[in-house]
mmCIF file of C-alpha atoms in Angstrom:
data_model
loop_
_atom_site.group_PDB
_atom_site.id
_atom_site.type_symbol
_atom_site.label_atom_id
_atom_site.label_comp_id
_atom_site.label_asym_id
_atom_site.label_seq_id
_atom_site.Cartn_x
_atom_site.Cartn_y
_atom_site.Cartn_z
ATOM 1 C CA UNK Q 11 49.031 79.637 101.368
ATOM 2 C CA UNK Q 12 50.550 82.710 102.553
ATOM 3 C CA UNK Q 13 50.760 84.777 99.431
ATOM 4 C CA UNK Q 14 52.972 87.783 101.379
ATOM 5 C CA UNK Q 15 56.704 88.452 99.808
ATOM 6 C CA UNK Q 16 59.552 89.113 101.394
ATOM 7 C CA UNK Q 17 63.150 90.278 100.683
ATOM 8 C CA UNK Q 18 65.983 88.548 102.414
ATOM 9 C CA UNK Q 19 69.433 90.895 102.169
ATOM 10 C CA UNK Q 20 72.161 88.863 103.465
ATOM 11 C CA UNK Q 21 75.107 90.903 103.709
ATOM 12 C CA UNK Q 22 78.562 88.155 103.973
ATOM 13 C CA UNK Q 23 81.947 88.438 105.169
ATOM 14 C CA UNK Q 24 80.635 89.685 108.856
ATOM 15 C CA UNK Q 25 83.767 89.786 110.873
ATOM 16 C CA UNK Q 26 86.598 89.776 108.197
ATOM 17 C CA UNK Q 27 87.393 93.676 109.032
ATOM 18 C CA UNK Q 28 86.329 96.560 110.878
ATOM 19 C CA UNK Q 29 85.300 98.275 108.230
ATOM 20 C CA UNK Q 30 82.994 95.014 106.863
ATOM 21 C CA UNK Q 31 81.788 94.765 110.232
ATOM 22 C CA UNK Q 32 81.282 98.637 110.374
ATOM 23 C CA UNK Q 33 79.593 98.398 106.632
ATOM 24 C CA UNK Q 34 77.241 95.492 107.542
ATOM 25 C CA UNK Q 35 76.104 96.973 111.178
ATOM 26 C CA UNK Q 36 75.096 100.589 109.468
ATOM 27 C CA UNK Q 37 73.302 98.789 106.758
ATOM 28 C CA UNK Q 38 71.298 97.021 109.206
ATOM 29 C CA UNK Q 39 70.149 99.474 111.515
ATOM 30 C CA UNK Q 40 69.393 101.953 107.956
ATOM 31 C CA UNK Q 41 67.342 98.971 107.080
ATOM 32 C CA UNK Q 42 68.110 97.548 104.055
ATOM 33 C CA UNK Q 43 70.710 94.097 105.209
ATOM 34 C CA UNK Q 44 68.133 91.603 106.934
ATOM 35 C CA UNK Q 45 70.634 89.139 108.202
ATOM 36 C CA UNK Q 46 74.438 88.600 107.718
ATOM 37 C CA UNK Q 47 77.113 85.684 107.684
ATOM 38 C CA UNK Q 48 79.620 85.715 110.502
ATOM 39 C CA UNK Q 49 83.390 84.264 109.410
ATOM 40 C CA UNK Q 50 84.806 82.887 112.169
ATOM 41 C CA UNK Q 51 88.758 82.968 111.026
ATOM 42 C CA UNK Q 52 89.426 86.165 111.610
ATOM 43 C CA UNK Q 53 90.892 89.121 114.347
ATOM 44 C CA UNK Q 54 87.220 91.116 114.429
ATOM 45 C CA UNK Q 55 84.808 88.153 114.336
ATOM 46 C CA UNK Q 56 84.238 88.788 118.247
ATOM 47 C CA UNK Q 57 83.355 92.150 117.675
ATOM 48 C CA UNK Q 58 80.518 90.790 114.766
ATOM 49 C CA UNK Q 59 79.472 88.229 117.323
ATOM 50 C CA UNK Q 60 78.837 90.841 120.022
ATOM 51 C CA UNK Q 61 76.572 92.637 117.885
ATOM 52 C CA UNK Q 62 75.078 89.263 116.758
ATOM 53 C CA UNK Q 63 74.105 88.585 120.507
ATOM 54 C CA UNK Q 64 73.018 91.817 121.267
ATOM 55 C CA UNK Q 65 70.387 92.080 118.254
ATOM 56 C CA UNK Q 66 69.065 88.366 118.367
ATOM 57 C CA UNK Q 67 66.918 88.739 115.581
ATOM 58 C CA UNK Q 68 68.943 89.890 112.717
ATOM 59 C CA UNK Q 69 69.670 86.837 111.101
ATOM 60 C CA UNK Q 70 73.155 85.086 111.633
ATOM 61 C CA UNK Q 71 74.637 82.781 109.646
ATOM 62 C CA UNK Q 72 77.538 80.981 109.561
ATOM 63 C CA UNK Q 73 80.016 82.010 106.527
ATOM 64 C CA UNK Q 74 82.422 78.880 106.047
ATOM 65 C CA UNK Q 75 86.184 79.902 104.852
ATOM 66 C CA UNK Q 76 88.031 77.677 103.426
ATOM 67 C CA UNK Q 77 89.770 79.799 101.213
ATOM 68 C CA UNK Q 78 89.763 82.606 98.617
ATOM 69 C CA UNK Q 79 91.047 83.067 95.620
ATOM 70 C CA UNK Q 80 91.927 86.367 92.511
ATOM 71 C CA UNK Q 81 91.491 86.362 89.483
ATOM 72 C CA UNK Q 82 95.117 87.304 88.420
ATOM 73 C CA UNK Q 83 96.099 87.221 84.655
ATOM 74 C CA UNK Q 84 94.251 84.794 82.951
ATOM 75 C CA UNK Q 85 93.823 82.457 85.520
ATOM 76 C CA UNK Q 86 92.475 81.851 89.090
ATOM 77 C CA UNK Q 87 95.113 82.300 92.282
ATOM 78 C CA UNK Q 88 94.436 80.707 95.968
ATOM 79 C CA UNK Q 89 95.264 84.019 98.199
ATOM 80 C CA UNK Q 90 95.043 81.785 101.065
ATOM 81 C CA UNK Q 91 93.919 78.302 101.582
ATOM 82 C CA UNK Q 92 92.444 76.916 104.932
ATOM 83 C CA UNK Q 93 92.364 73.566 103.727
ATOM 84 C CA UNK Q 94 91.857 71.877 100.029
ATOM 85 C CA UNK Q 95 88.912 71.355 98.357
ATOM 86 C CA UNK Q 96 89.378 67.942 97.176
ATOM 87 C CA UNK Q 97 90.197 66.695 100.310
ATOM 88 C CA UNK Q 98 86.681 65.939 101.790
ATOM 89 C CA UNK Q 99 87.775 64.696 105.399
ATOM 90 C CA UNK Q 100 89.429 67.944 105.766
ATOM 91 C CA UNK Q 101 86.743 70.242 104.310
ATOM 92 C CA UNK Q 102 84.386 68.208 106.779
ATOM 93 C CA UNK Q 103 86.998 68.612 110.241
ATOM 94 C CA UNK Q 104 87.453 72.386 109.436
ATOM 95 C CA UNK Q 105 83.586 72.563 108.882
ATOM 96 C CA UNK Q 106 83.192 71.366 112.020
ATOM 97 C CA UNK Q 107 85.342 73.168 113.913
ATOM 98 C CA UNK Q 108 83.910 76.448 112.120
ATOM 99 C CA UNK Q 109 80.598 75.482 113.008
ATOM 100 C CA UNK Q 110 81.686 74.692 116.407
ATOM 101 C CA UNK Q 111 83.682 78.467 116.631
ATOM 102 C CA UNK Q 112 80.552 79.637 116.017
ATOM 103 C CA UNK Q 113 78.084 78.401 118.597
ATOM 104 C CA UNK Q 114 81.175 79.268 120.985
ATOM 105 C CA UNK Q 115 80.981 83.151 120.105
ATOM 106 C CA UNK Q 116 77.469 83.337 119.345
ATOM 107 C CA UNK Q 117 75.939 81.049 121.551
ATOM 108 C CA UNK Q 118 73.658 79.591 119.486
ATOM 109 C CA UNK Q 119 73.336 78.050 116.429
ATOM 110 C CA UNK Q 120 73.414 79.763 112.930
ATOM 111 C CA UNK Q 121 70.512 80.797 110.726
ATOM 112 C CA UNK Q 122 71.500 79.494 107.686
ATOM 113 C CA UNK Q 123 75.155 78.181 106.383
ATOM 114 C CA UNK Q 124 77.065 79.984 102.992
ATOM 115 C CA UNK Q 125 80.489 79.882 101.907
ATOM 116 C CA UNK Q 126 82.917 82.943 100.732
ATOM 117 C CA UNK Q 127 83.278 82.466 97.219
ATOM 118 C CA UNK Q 128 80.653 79.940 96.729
ATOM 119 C CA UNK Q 129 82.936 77.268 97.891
ATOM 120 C CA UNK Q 130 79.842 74.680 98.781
ATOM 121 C CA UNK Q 131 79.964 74.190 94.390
ATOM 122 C CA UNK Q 132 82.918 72.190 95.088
ATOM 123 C CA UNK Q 133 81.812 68.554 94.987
ATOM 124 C CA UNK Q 134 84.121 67.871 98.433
ATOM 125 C CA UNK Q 135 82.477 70.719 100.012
ATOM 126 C CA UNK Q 136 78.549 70.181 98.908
ATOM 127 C CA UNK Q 137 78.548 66.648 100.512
ATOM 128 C CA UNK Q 138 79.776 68.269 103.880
ATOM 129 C CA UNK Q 139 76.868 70.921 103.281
ATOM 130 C CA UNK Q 140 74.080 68.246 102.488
ATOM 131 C CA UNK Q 141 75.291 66.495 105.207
#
């Protein structure tokens, strides 16, 4: 048994914004992020994936979006919505196609799967992640 430790920093959102992108890249080559989670929705994910394919081993992971949502008052607010949560063929189609996205701009597969805002909790969404 291999009794070494080690610390896994996963920094997410990669590609939502240059300044996320900017944020995430610096980290990495200062040391501390270990791998990151690429979104693939957005205007500067093909800027993350360049950097993804140009440093092949800093972890890259696929970040599904299907949504966020505030906190606004005393309740929670969708600020967009991709597609909804308790509608499981459509979690699973835009899963797909995210996943797909992916091995387009990286051209490989991801590292490991996440979701912004812990979206996999959702009981439409965790069968399309155990799946």
């Amino acid at each position: 048994m291999d009794s070494a430790r080690h610390l896994i920093v996963n920094a997410d959102d990669f590609g939502q914004s240059p300044g996320v992108n900017h944020g995430i890249i610096r980290a990495h080559e200062q040391g501390i992020v270990t791998s990151t989670s690429l979104m693939v929705r957005w205007p500067w994910t093909e800027e993350a994936a360049a950097y993804g394919r140009a440093h092949p081993d800093f972890g890259l992971g696929l970040h599904f979006d299907f949504g966020e949502w505030a906190f606004r008052g005393d309740s929670w607010v969708p600020t967009y919505e991709v597609v909804s949560l308790n509608d499981a063929a459509a979690v699973a189609e835009e899963a797909s196609r995210q996943l797909r996205e992916f091995q387009r701009l990286v051209g490989r597969d991801p590292t490991h799967l996440d979701s912004h805002q812990h979206v996999h909790q959702w009981p439409a969404a965790r069968e399309v992640f155990v799946d």
